[in-house]
Short mmCIF file of C-alpha atoms in Angstrom, two decimals:
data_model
loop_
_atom_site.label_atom_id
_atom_site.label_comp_id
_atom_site.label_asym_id
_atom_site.label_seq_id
_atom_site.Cartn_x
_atom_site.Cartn_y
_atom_site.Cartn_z
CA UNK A 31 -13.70 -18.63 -2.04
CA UNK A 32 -10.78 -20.35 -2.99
CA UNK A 33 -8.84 -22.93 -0.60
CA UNK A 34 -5.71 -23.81 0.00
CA UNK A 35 -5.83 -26.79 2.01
CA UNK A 36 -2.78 -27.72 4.90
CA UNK A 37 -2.61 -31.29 4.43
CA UNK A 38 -1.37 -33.16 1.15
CA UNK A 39 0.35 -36.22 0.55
CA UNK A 40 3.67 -37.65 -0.14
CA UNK A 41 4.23 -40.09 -2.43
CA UNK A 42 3.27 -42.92 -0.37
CA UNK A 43 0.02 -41.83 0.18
CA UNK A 44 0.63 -40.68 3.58
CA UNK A 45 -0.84 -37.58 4.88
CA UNK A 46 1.84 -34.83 5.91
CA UNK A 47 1.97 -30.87 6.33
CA UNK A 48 2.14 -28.84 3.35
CA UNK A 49 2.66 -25.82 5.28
CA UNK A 50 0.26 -22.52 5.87
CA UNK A 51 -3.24 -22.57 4.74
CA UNK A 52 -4.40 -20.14 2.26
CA UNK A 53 -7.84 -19.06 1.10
CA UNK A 54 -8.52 -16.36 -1.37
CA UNK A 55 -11.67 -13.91 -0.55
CA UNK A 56 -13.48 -12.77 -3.80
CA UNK A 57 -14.97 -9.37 -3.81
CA UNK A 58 -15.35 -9.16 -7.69
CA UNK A 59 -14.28 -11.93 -9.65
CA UNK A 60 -14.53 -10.67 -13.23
CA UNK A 61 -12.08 -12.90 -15.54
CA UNK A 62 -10.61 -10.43 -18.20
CA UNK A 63 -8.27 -13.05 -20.08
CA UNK A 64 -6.16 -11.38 -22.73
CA UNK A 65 -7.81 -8.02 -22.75
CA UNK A 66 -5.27 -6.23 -21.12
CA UNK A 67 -2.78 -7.07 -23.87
CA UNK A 68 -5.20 -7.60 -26.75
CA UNK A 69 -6.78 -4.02 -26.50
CA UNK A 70 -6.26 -1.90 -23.03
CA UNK A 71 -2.47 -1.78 -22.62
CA UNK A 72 -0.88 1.68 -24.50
CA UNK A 73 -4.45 2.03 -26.00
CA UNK A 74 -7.42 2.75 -23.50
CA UNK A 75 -7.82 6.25 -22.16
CA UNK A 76 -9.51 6.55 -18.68
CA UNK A 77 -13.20 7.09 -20.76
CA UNK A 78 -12.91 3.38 -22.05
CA UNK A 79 -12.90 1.86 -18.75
CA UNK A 80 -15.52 3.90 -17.73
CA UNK A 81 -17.65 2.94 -20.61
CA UNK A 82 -17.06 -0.74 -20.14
CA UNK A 83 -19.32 -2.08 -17.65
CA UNK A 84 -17.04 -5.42 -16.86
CA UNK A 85 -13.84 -3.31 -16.50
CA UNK A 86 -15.72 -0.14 -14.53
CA UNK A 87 -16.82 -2.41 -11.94
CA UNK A 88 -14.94 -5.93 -12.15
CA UNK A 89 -11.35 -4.46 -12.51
CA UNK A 90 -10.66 -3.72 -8.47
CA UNK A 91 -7.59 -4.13 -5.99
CA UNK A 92 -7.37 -4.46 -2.33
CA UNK A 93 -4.66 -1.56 -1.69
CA UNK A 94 -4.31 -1.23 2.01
CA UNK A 95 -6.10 -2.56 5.23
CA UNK A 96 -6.87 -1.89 8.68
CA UNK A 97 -7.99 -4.68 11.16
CA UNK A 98 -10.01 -3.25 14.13
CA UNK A 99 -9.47 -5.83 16.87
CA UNK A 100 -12.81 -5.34 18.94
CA UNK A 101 -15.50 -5.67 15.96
CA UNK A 102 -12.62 -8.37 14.30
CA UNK A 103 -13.44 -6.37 11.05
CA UNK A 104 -10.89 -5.79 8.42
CA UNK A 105 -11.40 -2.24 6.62
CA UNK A 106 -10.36 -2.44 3.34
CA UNK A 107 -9.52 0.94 0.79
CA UNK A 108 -10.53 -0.52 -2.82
CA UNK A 109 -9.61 0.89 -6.31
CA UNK A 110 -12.55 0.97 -8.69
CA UNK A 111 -13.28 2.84 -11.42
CA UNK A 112 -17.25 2.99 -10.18
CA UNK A 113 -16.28 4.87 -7.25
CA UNK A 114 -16.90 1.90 -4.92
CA UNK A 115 -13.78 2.14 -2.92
CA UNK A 116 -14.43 1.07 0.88
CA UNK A 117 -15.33 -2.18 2.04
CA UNK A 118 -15.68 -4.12 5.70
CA UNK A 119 -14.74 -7.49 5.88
CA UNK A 120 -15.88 -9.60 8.37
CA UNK A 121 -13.23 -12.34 9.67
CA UNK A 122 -15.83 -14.66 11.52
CA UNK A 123 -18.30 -14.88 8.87
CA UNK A 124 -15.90 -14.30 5.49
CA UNK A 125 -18.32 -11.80 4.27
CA UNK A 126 -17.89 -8.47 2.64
CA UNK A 127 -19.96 -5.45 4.06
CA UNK A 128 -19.78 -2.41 1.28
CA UNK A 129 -19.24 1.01 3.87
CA UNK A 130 -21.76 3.46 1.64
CA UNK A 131 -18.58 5.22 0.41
CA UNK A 132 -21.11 6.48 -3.06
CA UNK A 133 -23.24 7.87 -1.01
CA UNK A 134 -20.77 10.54 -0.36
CA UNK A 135 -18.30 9.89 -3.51
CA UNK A 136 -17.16 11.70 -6.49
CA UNK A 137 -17.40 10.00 -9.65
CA UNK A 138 -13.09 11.02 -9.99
CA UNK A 139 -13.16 9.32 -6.48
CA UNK A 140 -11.46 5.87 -7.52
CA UNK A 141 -9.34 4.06 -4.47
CA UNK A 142 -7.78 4.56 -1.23
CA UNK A 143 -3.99 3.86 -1.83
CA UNK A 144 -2.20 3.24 1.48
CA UNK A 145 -4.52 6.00 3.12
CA UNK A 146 -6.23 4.07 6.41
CA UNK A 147 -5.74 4.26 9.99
CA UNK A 148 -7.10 4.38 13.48
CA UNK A 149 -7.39 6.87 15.88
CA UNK A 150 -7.78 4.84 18.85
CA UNK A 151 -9.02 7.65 21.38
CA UNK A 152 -11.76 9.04 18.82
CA UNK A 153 -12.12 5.46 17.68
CA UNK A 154 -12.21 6.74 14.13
CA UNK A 155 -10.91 5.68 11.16
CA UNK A 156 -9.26 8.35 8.71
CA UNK A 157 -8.85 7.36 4.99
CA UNK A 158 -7.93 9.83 1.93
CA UNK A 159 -9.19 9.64 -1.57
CA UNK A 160 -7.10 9.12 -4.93
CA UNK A 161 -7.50 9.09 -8.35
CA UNK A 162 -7.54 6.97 -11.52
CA UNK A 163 -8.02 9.93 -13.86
CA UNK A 164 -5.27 11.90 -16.30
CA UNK A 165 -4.40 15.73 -16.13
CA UNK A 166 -7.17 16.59 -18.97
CA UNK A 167 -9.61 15.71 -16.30
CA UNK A 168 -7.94 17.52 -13.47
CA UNK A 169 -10.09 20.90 -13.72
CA UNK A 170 -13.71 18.63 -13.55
CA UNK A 171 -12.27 16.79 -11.00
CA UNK A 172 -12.68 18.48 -7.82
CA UNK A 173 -9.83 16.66 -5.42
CA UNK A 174 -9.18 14.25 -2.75
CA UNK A 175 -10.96 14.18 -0.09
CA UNK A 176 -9.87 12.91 3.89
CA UNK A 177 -12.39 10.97 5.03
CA UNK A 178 -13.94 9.82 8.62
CA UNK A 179 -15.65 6.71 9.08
CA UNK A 180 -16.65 5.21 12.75
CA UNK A 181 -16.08 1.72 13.17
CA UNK A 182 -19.66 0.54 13.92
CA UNK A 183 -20.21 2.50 10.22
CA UNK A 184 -22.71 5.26 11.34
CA UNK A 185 -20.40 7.53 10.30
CA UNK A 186 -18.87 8.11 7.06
CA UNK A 187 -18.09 11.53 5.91
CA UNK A 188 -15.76 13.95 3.86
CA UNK A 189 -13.88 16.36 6.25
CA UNK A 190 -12.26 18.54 3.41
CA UNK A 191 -10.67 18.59 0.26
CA UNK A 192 -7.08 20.15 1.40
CA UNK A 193 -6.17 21.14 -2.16
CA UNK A 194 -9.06 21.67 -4.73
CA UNK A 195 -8.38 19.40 -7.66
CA UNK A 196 -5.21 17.62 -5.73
CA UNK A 197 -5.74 13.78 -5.27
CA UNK A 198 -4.17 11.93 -1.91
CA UNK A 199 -1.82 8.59 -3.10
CA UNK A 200 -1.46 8.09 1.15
CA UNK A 201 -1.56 9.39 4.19
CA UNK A 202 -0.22 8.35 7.53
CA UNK A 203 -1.33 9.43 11.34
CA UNK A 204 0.14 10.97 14.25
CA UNK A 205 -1.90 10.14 17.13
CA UNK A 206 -0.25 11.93 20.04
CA UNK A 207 -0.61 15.38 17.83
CA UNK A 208 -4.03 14.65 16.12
CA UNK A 209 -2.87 15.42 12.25
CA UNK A 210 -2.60 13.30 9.28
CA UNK A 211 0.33 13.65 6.85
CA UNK A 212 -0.34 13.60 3.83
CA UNK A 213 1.19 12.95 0.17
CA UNK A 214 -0.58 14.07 -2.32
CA UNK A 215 -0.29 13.13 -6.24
CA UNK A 216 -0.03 15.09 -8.86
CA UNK A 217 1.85 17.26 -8.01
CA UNK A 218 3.32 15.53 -5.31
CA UNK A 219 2.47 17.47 -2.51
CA UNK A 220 3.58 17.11 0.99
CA UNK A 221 1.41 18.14 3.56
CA UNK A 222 -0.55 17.84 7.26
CA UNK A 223 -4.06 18.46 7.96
CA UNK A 224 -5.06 18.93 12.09
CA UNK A 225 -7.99 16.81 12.76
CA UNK A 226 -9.25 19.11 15.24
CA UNK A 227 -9.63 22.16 13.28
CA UNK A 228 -9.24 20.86 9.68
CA UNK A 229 -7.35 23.36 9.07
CA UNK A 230 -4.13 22.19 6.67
CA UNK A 231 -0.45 23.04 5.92
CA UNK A 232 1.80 22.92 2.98
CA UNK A 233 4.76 20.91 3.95
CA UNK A 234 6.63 20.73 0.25
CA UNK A 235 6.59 19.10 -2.81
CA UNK A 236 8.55 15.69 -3.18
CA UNK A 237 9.52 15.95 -6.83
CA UNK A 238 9.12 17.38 -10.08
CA UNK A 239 8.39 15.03 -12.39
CA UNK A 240 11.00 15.24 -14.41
CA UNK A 241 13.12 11.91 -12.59
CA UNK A 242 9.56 10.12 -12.61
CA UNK A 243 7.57 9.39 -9.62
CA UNK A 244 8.85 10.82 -6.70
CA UNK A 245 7.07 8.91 -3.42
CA UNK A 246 6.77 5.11 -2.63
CA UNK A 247 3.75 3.45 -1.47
CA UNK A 248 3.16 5.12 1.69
CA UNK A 249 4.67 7.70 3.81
CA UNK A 250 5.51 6.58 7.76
CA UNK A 251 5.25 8.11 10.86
CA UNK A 252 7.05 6.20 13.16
CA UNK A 253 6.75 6.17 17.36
CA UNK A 254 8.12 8.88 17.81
CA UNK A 255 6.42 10.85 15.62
CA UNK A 256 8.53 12.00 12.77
CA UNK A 257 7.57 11.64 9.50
CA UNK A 258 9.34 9.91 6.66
CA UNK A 259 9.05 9.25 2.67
CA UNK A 260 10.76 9.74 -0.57
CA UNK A 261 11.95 13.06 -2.62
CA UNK A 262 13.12 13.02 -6.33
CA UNK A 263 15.99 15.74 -7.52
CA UNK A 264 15.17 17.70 -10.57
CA UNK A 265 18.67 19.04 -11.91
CA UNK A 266 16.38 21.03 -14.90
CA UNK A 267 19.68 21.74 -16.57
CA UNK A 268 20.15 17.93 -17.34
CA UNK A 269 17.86 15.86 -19.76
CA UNK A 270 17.40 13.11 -17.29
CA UNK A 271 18.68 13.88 -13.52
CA UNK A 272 20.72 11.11 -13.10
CA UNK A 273 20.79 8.13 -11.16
CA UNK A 274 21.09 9.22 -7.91
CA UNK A 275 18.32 11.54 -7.74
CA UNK A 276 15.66 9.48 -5.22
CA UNK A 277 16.36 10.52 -1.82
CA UNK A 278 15.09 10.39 1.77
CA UNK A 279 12.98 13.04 3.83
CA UNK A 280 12.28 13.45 7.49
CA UNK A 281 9.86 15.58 9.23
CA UNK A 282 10.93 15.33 12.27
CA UNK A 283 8.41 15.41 15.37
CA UNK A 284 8.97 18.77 16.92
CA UNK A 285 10.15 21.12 14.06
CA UNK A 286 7.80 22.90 11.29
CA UNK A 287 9.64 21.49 8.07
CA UNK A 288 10.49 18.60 6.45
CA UNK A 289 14.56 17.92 6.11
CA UNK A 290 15.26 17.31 2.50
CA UNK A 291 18.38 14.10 3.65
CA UNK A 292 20.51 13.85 0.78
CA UNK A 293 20.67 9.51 1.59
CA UNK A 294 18.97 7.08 -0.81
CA UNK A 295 19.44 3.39 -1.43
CA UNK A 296 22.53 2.42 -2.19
CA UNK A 297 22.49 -0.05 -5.16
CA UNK A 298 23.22 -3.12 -3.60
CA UNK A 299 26.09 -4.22 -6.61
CA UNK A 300 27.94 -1.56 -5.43
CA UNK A 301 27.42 0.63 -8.90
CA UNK A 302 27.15 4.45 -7.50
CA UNK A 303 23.35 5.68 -7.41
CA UNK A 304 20.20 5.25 -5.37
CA UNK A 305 17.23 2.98 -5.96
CA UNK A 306 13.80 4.65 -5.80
CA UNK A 307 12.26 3.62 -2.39
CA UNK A 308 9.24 1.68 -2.84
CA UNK A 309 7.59 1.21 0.91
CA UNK A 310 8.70 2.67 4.44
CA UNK A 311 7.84 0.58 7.75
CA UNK A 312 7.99 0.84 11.72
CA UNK A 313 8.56 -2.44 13.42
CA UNK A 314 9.10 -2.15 16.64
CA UNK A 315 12.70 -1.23 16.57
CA UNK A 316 13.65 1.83 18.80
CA UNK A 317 16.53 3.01 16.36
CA UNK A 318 16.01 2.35 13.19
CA UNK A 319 13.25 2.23 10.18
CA UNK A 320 13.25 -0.23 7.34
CA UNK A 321 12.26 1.10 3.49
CA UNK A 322 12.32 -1.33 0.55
CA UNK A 323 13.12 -0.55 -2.97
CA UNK A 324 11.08 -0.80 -6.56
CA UNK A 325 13.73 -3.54 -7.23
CA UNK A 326 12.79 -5.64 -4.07
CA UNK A 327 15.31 -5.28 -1.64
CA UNK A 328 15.34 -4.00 2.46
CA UNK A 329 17.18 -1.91 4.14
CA UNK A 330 17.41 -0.31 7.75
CA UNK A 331 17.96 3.18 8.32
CA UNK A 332 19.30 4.66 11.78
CA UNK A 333 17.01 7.22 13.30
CA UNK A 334 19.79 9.28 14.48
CA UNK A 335 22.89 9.10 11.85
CA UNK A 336 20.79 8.35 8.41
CA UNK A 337 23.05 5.35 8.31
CA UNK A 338 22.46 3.06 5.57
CA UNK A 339 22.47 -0.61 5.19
CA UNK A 340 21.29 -2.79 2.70
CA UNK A 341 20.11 -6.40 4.03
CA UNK A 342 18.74 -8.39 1.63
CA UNK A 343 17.10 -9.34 -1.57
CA UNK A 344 14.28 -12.71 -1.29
CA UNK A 345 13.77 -12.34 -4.97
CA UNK A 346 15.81 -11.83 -8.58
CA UNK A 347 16.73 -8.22 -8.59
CA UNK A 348 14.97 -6.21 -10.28
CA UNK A 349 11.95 -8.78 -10.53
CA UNK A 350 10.59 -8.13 -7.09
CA UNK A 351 7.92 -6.00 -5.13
CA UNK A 352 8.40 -5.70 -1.14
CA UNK A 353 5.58 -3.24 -0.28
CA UNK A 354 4.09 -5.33 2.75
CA UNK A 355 5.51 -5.72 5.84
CA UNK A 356 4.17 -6.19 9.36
CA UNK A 357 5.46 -7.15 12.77
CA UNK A 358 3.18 -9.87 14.59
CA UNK A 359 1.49 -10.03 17.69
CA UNK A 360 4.48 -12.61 18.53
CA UNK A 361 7.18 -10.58 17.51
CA UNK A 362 7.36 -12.48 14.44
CA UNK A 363 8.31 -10.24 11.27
CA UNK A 364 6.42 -11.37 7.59
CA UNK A 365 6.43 -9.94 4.54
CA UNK A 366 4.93 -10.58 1.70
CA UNK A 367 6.95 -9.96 -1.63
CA UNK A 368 7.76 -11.24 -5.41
CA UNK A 369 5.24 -9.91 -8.47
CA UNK A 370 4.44 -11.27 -11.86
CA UNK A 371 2.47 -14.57 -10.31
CA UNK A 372 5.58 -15.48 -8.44
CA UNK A 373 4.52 -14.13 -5.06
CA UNK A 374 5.58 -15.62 -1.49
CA UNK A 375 5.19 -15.04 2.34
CA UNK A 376 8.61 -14.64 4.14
CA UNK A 377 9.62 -14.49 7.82
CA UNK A 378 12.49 -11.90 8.77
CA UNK A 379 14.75 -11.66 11.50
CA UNK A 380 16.06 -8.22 11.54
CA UNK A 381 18.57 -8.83 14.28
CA UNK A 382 20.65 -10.76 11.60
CA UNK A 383 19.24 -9.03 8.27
CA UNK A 384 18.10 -12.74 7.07
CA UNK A 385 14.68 -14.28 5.57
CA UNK A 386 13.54 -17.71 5.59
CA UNK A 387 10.55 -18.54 3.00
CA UNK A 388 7.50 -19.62 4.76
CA UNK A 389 5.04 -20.09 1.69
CA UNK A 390 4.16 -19.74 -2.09
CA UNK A 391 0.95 -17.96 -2.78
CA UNK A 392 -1.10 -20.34 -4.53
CA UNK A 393 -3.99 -21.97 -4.10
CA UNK A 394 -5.10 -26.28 -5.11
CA UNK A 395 -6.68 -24.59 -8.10
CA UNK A 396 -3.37 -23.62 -9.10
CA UNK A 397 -4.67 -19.76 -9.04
CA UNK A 398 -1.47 -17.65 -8.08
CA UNK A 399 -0.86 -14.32 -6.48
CA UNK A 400 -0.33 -10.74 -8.93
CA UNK A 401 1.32 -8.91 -6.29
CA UNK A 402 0.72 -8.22 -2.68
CA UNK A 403 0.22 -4.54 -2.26
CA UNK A 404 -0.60 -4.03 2.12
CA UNK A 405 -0.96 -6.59 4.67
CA UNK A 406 -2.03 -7.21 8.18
CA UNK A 407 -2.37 -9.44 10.77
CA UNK A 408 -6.13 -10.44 11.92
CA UNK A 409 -6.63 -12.69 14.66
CA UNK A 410 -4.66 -15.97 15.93
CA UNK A 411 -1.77 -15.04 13.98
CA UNK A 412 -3.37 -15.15 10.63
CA UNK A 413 -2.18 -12.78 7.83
CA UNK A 414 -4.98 -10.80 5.26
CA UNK A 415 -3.09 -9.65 2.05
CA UNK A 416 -4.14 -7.23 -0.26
CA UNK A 417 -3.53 -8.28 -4.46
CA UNK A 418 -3.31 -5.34 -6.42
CA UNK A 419 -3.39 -4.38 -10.37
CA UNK A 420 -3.92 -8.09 -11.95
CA UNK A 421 -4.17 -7.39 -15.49
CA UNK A 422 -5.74 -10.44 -15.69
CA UNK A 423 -8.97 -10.99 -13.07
CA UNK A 424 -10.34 -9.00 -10.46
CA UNK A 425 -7.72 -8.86 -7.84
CA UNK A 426 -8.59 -10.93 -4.52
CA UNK A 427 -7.99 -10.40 -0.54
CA UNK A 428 -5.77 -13.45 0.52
CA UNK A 429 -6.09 -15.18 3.96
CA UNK A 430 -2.91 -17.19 5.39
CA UNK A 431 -2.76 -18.86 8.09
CA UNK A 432 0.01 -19.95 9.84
CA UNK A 433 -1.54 -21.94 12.97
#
């Protein structure tokens, strides 16, 4: 464990605040130093890091989170190449409990993405499975699995595989109608899966391929129900499909199929075109949703007109990641955004569309942040963050807290 303290000193010796304190949780802590540029990068096939024992098993990331309130556990959806992708972490005692998940794994089972969440009536928690894997494996590999795991971890098991050989990048839940939406990659299926019957539907498919990566992060259901994420144009008459090609969907609550919106994210310089959407939140906010982009900026989308309006960008354009957002206990809105080792907590006040920065994450050891990938908020206001896809070290869980 690595500390941040609170108090430093000015240059008179004199004690004074130095703002939040942060402590980095070490699941794996495998230092890889060059060997992502040396010999991986543009080289390694997905058989070399299963061969290597230090990359198999030390190479992780913390890629989404769940904190359970009444056990004050964090659940945590890993990516590993060894399969070892669900872990418990206990806030009291700062330990790590592994959840079994290789009992009932799939050597091509390699990470939940942003696939966790709570039923609270059931008091179960549903998770999907993705891959690490290329095409060439795709026929061996026999698909994603959604997964149910009790809190108190007597139960952990694989409901279904919806689509046989299909992998799940996130999935999202809709309480009041007990189904999980799902997004599924590659292809990038769209789809739902009833939790009471198991039974799943085809929605659509979100792109082609041929404009890159269709989908963000995550896919959102907000309060009321309907279901939002990202769609990709194809235009197969054109070489590339242009720059305004990454567009909104909405599944709305109460009808069968999803509504293809022809809205994206408007560059902010003006210059026509939409920027791929990166992550979609609900905070609170009766009319409106908030989606960032790949280039690291917010916006707020109406419920009701699709209206779009850009709000801000906390870091250099283009240099940025905003993929973790939450709203506090307090009302207080934090996100957690910046990549490339230049990573910082930020308070938002969506009433006015403005930031303030409220910390760098680093630690006394001068150890810095890859990239925040999910975040939560655990108990007495203090915020878990997941690091994701450090070429450099096994990525950590970060702990901030802003008492």
């Amino acid at each position: 464990m690595t500390v941040f303290t609170k108090k430093t000193f000015d240059i008179k010796g004199k004690r004074k605040e130095a703002g939040p304190m942060i402590k980095t949780y070490k699941l794996k802590d495998v230092d890889f130093g060059n060997g992502w540029t040396d010999y991986v990068e543009n080289r390694w096939e997905y058989k070399q890091f299963i061969d290597n024992k230090d990359w198999r098993e030390g190479w992780i990331s913390f890629d989404c989170c769940y904190y359970h309130k009444d056990s004050k556990s964090l659940f945590l959806g890993v990516t590993s190449f060894d399969g070892d992708i669900f872990y418990e972490f206990d806030v009291e005692t700062k330990e790590f409990v592994n959840m079994g998940f290789k009992k009932i794994g799939n050597p091509y089972d390699a990470k939940f993405h942003r696939s966790l969440c709570y039923h609270p009536q059931t008091e179960t928690l549903y998770a999907a499975v993705a891959l690490l894997h290329c095409t060439d494996r795709y026929k061996e590999a026999p698909g994603g699995a959604v997964v149910a795991a009790s809190v108190d971890g007597k139960r952990l098991e694989k409901l279904s595989v919806p689509i046989p050989h299909v992998y799940i990048q996130a999935c999202d839940i809709d309480i009041a109608n007990n189904k999980l939406y799902l997004q599924f990659f590659t292809p990038e299926y769209i789809g739902e899966f009833d939790l009471c019957t198991r039974e799943f539907r085809l929605l659509g498919l979100a792109g082609s391929g041929i404009g890159g990566m269709a989908q963000g992060q995550n896919i959102l259901v907000d309060k009321e129900g309907n279901l939002w994420g990202a769609w990709c144009l194809t235009r197969a008459w054109q070489d590339k499909p242009g720059k305004d090609v990454n567009r909104i969907f909405i599944k709305k609550a109460h009808e069968p199929e999803i509504t293809w919106l022809n809205i994206g994210l408007p560059y902010s310089d003006g210059e026509y075109g939409y920027n791929k959407a990166d992550a979609f939140f609900e905070l609170g906010d009766d009319h409106h949703i908030y989606v960032s982009d790949v280039k690291g900026s917010l916006y707020r989308i109406s419920k009701e007109t699709y209206q779009v309006d850009f709000l801000f960008n906390p870091v250099p354009y283009g240099k940025g990641r905003f993929s973790a957002m939450i709203k506090a206990a307090n009302g207080d809105v934090y996100a957690a955004v910046g990549k490339d080792e230049d990573c910082q907590i930020i308070k938002v006040n969506l009433c006015e569309g403005t930031y303030e920065k409220v910390c760098s994450l680093q630690d006394q050891n001068g150890i810095v942040c890859r990239q925040i990938h999910h975040m939560t908020e655990g108990p007495h206001g203090i915020l878990y963050c997941c690091e994701n896809d450090n070429p450099k070290r096994s990525s950590y869980l970060w702990e901030i807290d802003l008492r």
